[in-house]
Tab-separated table of C-alpha atoms in Angstrom:
chain	number	residue	atom	x	y	z
A	1	MET	CA	-42.774	138.564	-73.645
A	2	LEU	CA	-41.677	136.921	-76.940
A	3	GLU	CA	-38.481	138.213	-78.531
A	4	HIS	CA	-38.423	138.600	-82.341
A	5	ARG	CA	-36.625	140.858	-84.725
A	6	ALA	CA	-38.342	144.162	-85.681
A	7	ASN	CA	-38.764	142.973	-89.293
A	8	GLU	CA	-40.199	139.617	-88.254
A	9	LYS	CA	-43.899	138.864	-87.698
A	10	PRO	CA	-44.782	137.489	-84.258
A	11	PRO	CA	-45.736	133.825	-84.098
A	12	ALA	CA	-49.420	133.242	-85.047
A	13	VAL	CA	-51.699	131.231	-82.823
A	14	LEU	CA	-55.068	129.941	-84.010
A	15	ILE	CA	-57.675	129.416	-81.289
A	16	ILE	CA	-60.407	127.076	-82.613
A	17	GLY	CA	-63.499	127.689	-80.551
A	18	GLY	CA	-62.212	131.188	-80.076
A	19	ASP	CA	-65.646	132.601	-79.296
A	20	GLY	CA	-66.082	130.304	-76.315
A	21	SER	CA	-65.170	131.035	-72.639
A	22	ILE	CA	-61.678	129.463	-72.761
A	23	GLY	CA	-60.915	131.174	-76.050
A	24	GLN	CA	-62.006	134.581	-74.778
A	25	VAL	CA	-59.765	134.274	-71.718
A	26	LEU	CA	-56.799	132.819	-73.682
A	27	ALA	CA	-56.699	135.356	-76.576
A	28	PRO	CA	-55.704	138.426	-74.550
A	29	LYS	CA	-53.188	136.429	-72.531
A	30	LEU	CA	-51.411	135.339	-75.759
A	31	ALA	CA	-51.585	138.845	-77.177
A	32	ASP	CA	-49.963	140.233	-74.009
A	33	LEU	CA	-47.138	137.743	-74.512
A	34	GLY	CA	-46.499	138.980	-78.057
A	35	TYR	CA	-48.333	136.406	-80.158
A	36	GLU	CA	-50.539	137.238	-83.131
A	37	VAL	CA	-53.952	135.761	-82.324
A	38	ILE	CA	-56.454	134.359	-84.801
A	39	LEU	CA	-59.864	133.216	-83.760
A	40	GLY	CA	-61.731	130.510	-85.632
A	41	ASP	CA	-65.303	129.575	-84.649
A	42	LYS	CA	-68.670	128.463	-86.002
A	43	ALA	CA	-70.065	131.631	-84.463
A	44	PHE	CA	-68.366	133.543	-87.261
A	45	ALA	CA	-69.941	131.290	-89.913
A	46	ASP	CA	-72.300	133.978	-91.294
A	47	SER	CA	-69.587	136.530	-91.676
A	48	LYS	CA	-66.435	137.017	-93.730
A	49	PRO	CA	-63.046	137.187	-92.079
A	50	GLY	CA	-62.888	140.216	-89.798
A	51	LYS	CA	-61.649	141.478	-86.464
A	52	THR	CA	-62.962	141.631	-82.896
A	53	PRO	CA	-63.105	144.955	-80.988
A	54	ALA	CA	-59.801	143.877	-79.389
A	55	GLY	CA	-58.220	143.580	-82.824
A	56	PHE	CA	-58.097	139.772	-83.082
A	57	ALA	CA	-58.595	138.378	-86.620
A	58	THR	CA	-61.674	136.198	-86.948
A	59	TYR	CA	-62.478	133.518	-89.484
A	60	PRO	CA	-65.514	131.235	-89.866
A	61	LEU	CA	-64.404	127.722	-88.968
A	62	ASP	CA	-66.295	124.462	-88.150
A	63	ALA	CA	-63.732	122.012	-86.729
A	64	THR	CA	-66.119	119.076	-87.372
A	65	SER	CA	-66.051	119.780	-91.147
A	66	PRO	CA	-63.068	118.895	-93.366
A	67	ALA	CA	-64.505	121.184	-96.027
A	68	SER	CA	-64.582	124.156	-93.600
A	69	LEU	CA	-60.992	123.399	-92.526
A	70	ARG	CA	-59.821	123.355	-96.119
A	71	THR	CA	-61.592	126.690	-96.838
A	72	PHE	CA	-60.055	128.219	-93.697
A	73	ARG	CA	-56.557	127.126	-94.677
A	74	LYS	CA	-56.977	128.741	-98.151
A	75	SER	CA	-58.241	131.945	-96.553
A	76	ILE	CA	-55.391	132.431	-94.117
A	77	GLU	CA	-52.734	131.555	-96.700
A	78	LYS	CA	-54.299	134.089	-99.063
A	79	ASP	CA	-54.070	136.650	-96.217
A	80	GLY	CA	-50.439	135.840	-95.632
A	81	ILE	CA	-50.880	134.157	-92.224
A	82	ALA	CA	-48.487	131.379	-91.325
A	83	LEU	CA	-49.651	129.558	-88.160
A	84	SER	CA	-47.111	128.421	-85.643
A	85	HIS	CA	-49.535	127.055	-83.111
A	86	VAL	CA	-53.098	125.711	-83.130
A	87	VAL	CA	-55.136	125.528	-79.945
A	88	ASN	CA	-58.383	123.570	-80.110
A	89	ALA	CA	-60.898	124.464	-77.423
A	90	VAL	CA	-63.901	122.890	-79.226
A	91	GLY	CA	-66.107	120.393	-77.358
A	92	GLY	CA	-69.028	120.092	-75.071
A	93	LEU	CA	-71.561	117.824	-73.382
A	94	CYS	CA	-74.337	116.719	-75.684
A	95	GLU	CA	-75.944	113.999	-73.636
A	96	THR	CA	-79.058	114.934	-71.692
A	97	GLY	CA	-79.378	115.331	-67.942
A	98	LEU	CA	-79.266	112.279	-65.670
A	99	THR	CA	-80.049	109.731	-68.346
A	100	ASP	CA	-77.963	106.549	-68.655
A	101	MET	CA	-76.312	105.039	-71.739
A	102	PHE	CA	-79.366	102.978	-72.599
A	103	LYS	CA	-81.504	106.100	-72.932
A	104	THR	CA	-79.104	107.968	-75.189
A	105	SER	CA	-80.142	108.002	-78.854
A	106	ALA	CA	-77.817	106.982	-81.681
A	107	LYS	CA	-78.084	110.493	-83.075
A	108	GLU	CA	-76.918	111.941	-79.785
A	109	ILE	CA	-73.985	109.437	-79.547
A	110	THR	CA	-72.849	110.421	-83.073
A	111	ARG	CA	-73.113	114.102	-82.269
A	112	THR	CA	-71.091	113.641	-79.047
A	113	ILE	CA	-68.308	111.772	-80.796
A	114	LYS	CA	-68.213	114.291	-83.596
A	115	LEU	CA	-68.114	117.313	-81.294
A	116	ASN	CA	-65.577	115.972	-78.846
A	117	LEU	CA	-63.244	113.636	-80.850
A	118	LEU	CA	-63.458	114.387	-84.565
A	119	SER	CA	-63.432	118.131	-83.942
A	120	GLN	CA	-60.014	117.662	-82.304
A	121	ILE	CA	-58.579	115.231	-84.786
A	122	TYR	CA	-59.611	116.902	-88.067
A	123	PRO	CA	-57.671	120.135	-87.549
A	124	VAL	CA	-54.501	118.130	-86.969
A	125	ARG	CA	-55.137	116.235	-90.188
A	126	TYR	CA	-56.073	119.262	-92.323
A	127	LEU	CA	-53.833	121.965	-90.836
A	128	GLY	CA	-50.727	119.861	-90.138
A	129	ARG	CA	-49.274	120.406	-93.597
A	130	HIS	CA	-49.779	124.130	-93.176
A	131	LEU	CA	-47.677	124.118	-90.032
A	132	MET	CA	-44.977	122.150	-91.776
A	133	GLN	CA	-44.526	125.089	-94.125
A	134	THR	CA	-44.298	127.701	-91.341
A	135	PRO	CA	-40.662	128.810	-90.574
A	136	GLY	CA	-39.399	128.371	-87.040
A	137	THR	CA	-38.617	125.657	-84.533
A	138	ASN	CA	-41.500	126.013	-82.073
A	139	LYS	CA	-44.738	124.784	-83.713
A	140	SER	CA	-47.480	122.900	-81.941
A	141	PHE	CA	-51.011	121.679	-81.630
A	142	THR	CA	-52.723	121.855	-78.196
A	143	LEU	CA	-55.892	119.860	-77.740
A	144	VAL	CA	-58.365	120.365	-74.926
A	145	SER	CA	-59.717	117.191	-73.383
A	146	SER	CA	-61.410	116.466	-70.047
A	147	ILE	CA	-60.866	114.385	-66.943
A	148	ASN	CA	-63.837	112.386	-68.132
A	149	ALA	CA	-61.270	110.603	-70.270
A	150	PHE	CA	-60.208	108.616	-67.154
A	151	THR	CA	-62.991	109.233	-64.548
A	152	GLY	CA	-66.702	108.341	-64.633
A	153	TYR	CA	-69.540	110.807	-64.273
A	154	SER	CA	-72.207	108.688	-65.984
A	155	ILE	CA	-71.673	110.267	-69.377
A	156	PRO	CA	-70.050	107.306	-71.171
A	157	PHE	CA	-70.094	108.522	-74.756
A	158	TYR	CA	-68.558	111.866	-73.872
A	159	SER	CA	-65.985	110.016	-71.838
A	160	ALA	CA	-65.277	107.674	-74.768
A	161	ALA	CA	-64.651	110.616	-77.052
A	162	LYS	CA	-62.267	112.253	-74.594
A	163	ARG	CA	-60.491	108.899	-74.015
A	164	GLY	CA	-60.070	108.701	-77.794
A	165	LEU	CA	-57.962	111.886	-77.624
A	166	SER	CA	-55.615	110.200	-75.223
A	167	GLY	CA	-55.175	107.325	-77.627
A	168	PHE	CA	-54.601	109.743	-80.499
A	169	LEU	CA	-51.907	111.767	-78.814
A	170	SER	CA	-48.846	109.499	-78.747
A	171	PRO	CA	-48.980	108.194	-82.375
A	172	ALA	CA	-49.762	111.732	-83.584
A	173	ALA	CA	-46.714	113.015	-81.673
A	174	MET	CA	-44.519	110.487	-83.458
A	175	ASP	CA	-45.913	111.412	-86.882
A	176	LEU	CA	-45.705	115.210	-86.316
A	177	GLY	CA	-42.360	115.091	-84.533
A	178	GLN	CA	-40.427	114.283	-87.716
A	179	TYR	CA	-41.588	117.697	-88.985
A	180	GLY	CA	-40.654	119.501	-85.789
A	181	ILE	CA	-44.286	119.892	-84.705
A	182	ARG	CA	-45.372	119.084	-81.134
A	183	ILE	CA	-48.807	117.991	-79.899
A	184	ASN	CA	-50.053	117.972	-76.320
A	185	SER	CA	-53.381	118.042	-74.508
A	186	VAL	CA	-54.701	120.063	-71.579
A	187	VAL	CA	-57.104	118.026	-69.465
A	188	PRO	CA	-59.389	120.258	-67.368
A	189	GLY	CA	-61.705	119.215	-64.673
A	190	SER	CA	-65.056	120.893	-64.076
A	191	VAL	CA	-64.771	124.587	-65.063
A	192	VAL	CA	-67.547	127.005	-64.257
A	193	THR	CA	-68.447	128.904	-67.496
A	194	PRO	CA	-71.648	130.162	-68.966
A	195	GLU	CA	-71.712	127.006	-71.092
A	196	THR	CA	-71.157	124.510	-68.233
A	197	LEU	CA	-73.690	126.286	-65.988
A	198	ARG	CA	-76.328	125.137	-68.398
A	199	GLN	CA	-75.432	121.524	-67.721
A	200	PRO	CA	-76.966	119.400	-64.885
A	201	LYS	CA	-73.885	119.434	-62.675
A	202	ASN	CA	-73.529	119.907	-58.899
A	203	PHE	CA	-70.505	122.164	-58.832
A	204	ALA	CA	-70.533	122.559	-55.039
A	205	ASP	CA	-70.223	118.812	-54.519
A	206	ARG	CA	-67.495	118.467	-57.066
A	207	ALA	CA	-65.542	121.313	-55.506
A	208	ALA	CA	-65.888	119.794	-52.051
A	209	ALA	CA	-64.554	116.429	-53.354
A	210	ALA	CA	-61.512	117.984	-55.101
A	211	ALA	CA	-58.146	117.866	-53.336
A	212	LEU	CA	-57.939	121.691	-53.306
A	213	LYS	CA	-61.634	122.025	-52.274
A	214	ARG	CA	-62.396	124.164	-55.266
A	215	LEU	CA	-62.685	124.015	-59.043
A	216	CYS	CA	-60.377	125.500	-61.622
A	217	ALA	CA	-61.061	128.813	-63.343
A	218	PRO	CA	-60.906	129.326	-67.175
A	219	GLU	CA	-57.792	131.458	-66.531
A	220	GLU	CA	-55.979	128.460	-65.108
A	221	VAL	CA	-56.884	126.313	-68.113
A	222	ALA	CA	-55.562	129.064	-70.381
A	223	ASP	CA	-52.272	129.114	-68.410
A	224	GLY	CA	-51.957	125.354	-69.034
A	225	ILE	CA	-52.477	125.887	-72.741
A	226	ILE	CA	-49.779	128.581	-72.777
A	227	ALA	CA	-47.443	126.161	-71.043
A	228	CYS	CA	-48.024	123.615	-73.811
A	229	ILE	CA	-47.150	126.256	-76.411
A	230	GLN	CA	-43.975	127.371	-74.639
A	231	LEU	CA	-42.556	124.076	-73.305
A	232	THR	CA	-40.618	123.231	-76.477
A	233	GLY	CA	-39.275	119.900	-75.152
A	234	MET	CA	-42.717	118.458	-74.427
A	235	THR	CA	-44.853	116.450	-76.875
A	236	GLY	CA	-47.341	113.638	-76.659
A	237	ARG	CA	-48.320	114.601	-73.108
A	238	GLU	CA	-51.424	115.437	-71.133
A	239	ILE	CA	-51.482	118.198	-68.548
A	240	VAL	CA	-54.229	117.700	-66.014
A	241	ILE	CA	-55.664	120.950	-64.533
A	242	ASP	CA	-58.446	120.034	-62.185
A	243	ALA	CA	-57.679	121.242	-58.679
A	244	GLY	CA	-57.305	117.596	-57.719
A	245	GLN	CA	-60.729	116.372	-58.893
A	246	SER	CA	-59.311	113.278	-60.489
A	247	VAL	CA	-57.443	112.402	-57.306
A	248	ASN	CA	-60.863	111.919	-55.580
A	249	PRO	CA	-63.502	112.178	-58.346
A	250	ALA	CA	-66.869	113.350	-57.113
A	251	GLU	CA	-69.588	110.759	-57.496
A	252	SER	CA	-72.188	111.529	-60.179
A	253	LEU	CA	-75.773	112.240	-59.127
A	254	PHE	CA	-76.931	109.377	-61.300
A	255	ASP	CA	-74.627	106.957	-59.460
A	256	GLN	CA	-76.029	108.136	-56.135
A	257	ALA	CA	-79.569	107.852	-57.434
A	258	ARG	CA	-78.871	104.301	-58.622
A	259	ARG	CA	-78.249	103.306	-55.023
A	260	GLY	CA	-81.159	105.391	-53.758
A	261	THR	CA	-79.046	107.644	-51.519
A	262	VAL	CA	-80.330	111.008	-52.788
A	263	PRO	CA	-83.493	112.221	-50.954
A	264	GLY	CA	-86.391	112.992	-53.275
A	265	LEU	CA	-84.824	111.378	-56.331
A	266	LYS	CA	-86.351	108.149	-57.619
A	267	ARG	CA	-84.112	105.143	-57.325
A	268	GLN	CA	-82.689	104.188	-60.789
A	269	ARG	CA	-82.464	100.547	-61.855
A	270	ARG	CA	-80.190	99.006	-64.412
A	271	PRO	CA	-82.183	98.255	-67.556
A	272	THR	CA	-82.936	94.627	-68.268
A	273	ARG	CA	-82.725	92.920	-71.596
């Protein structure tokens, strides 16, 4: 539990993507530790700031929109909220099925980069000055990336976006560090959630290929995020939470199909010019 004086407000943590699976698991964990939890999500876009049944404050927030981030900052400052920590759990797979990079449209590439890279960078840019004004010595951003940043599952544009977060982390840590603000990234492997179950993934094969012979649960990713918040000497670092998937990454179904080793799946050929 956090320790703070009776007349002091507990540190406030914003979870961007708070209506998603990771956010829903993380929020009560943070609350149990004594943090004030604020949820920001596009799912709240049609409503004014409010509260969930569990008592968490909710605000409409689109992390891909600088205008939305500016509006959000004005709203919380008007409500007297001073954020100490920002957790960004926004992201997702946009590319379709078993297609390869030559079948992905320009629109889908742009949408993938926006959802998985810009959505993580913009909040640092537009909420960083707010954190500078918050009293206290423990202030941080925690990004959520993916092992696709350094492994290949035949989703190149998603992987490129996640790799971009790795490149962003170190220089951002230097810039934010002079203001006493840390920034780190949690890098999950395949996590079974209602969102990921809609994607064309073979979770059984990926679990079998992982060092621990299983996949991580959302609760384990949430614990990694909490570690990033509480480890006050750590900045500019990535914490991999993947049950050992990246030690022996499972081969994608498309890669297997390209070699013709999957029964019943038509052999894929590299496109010619």
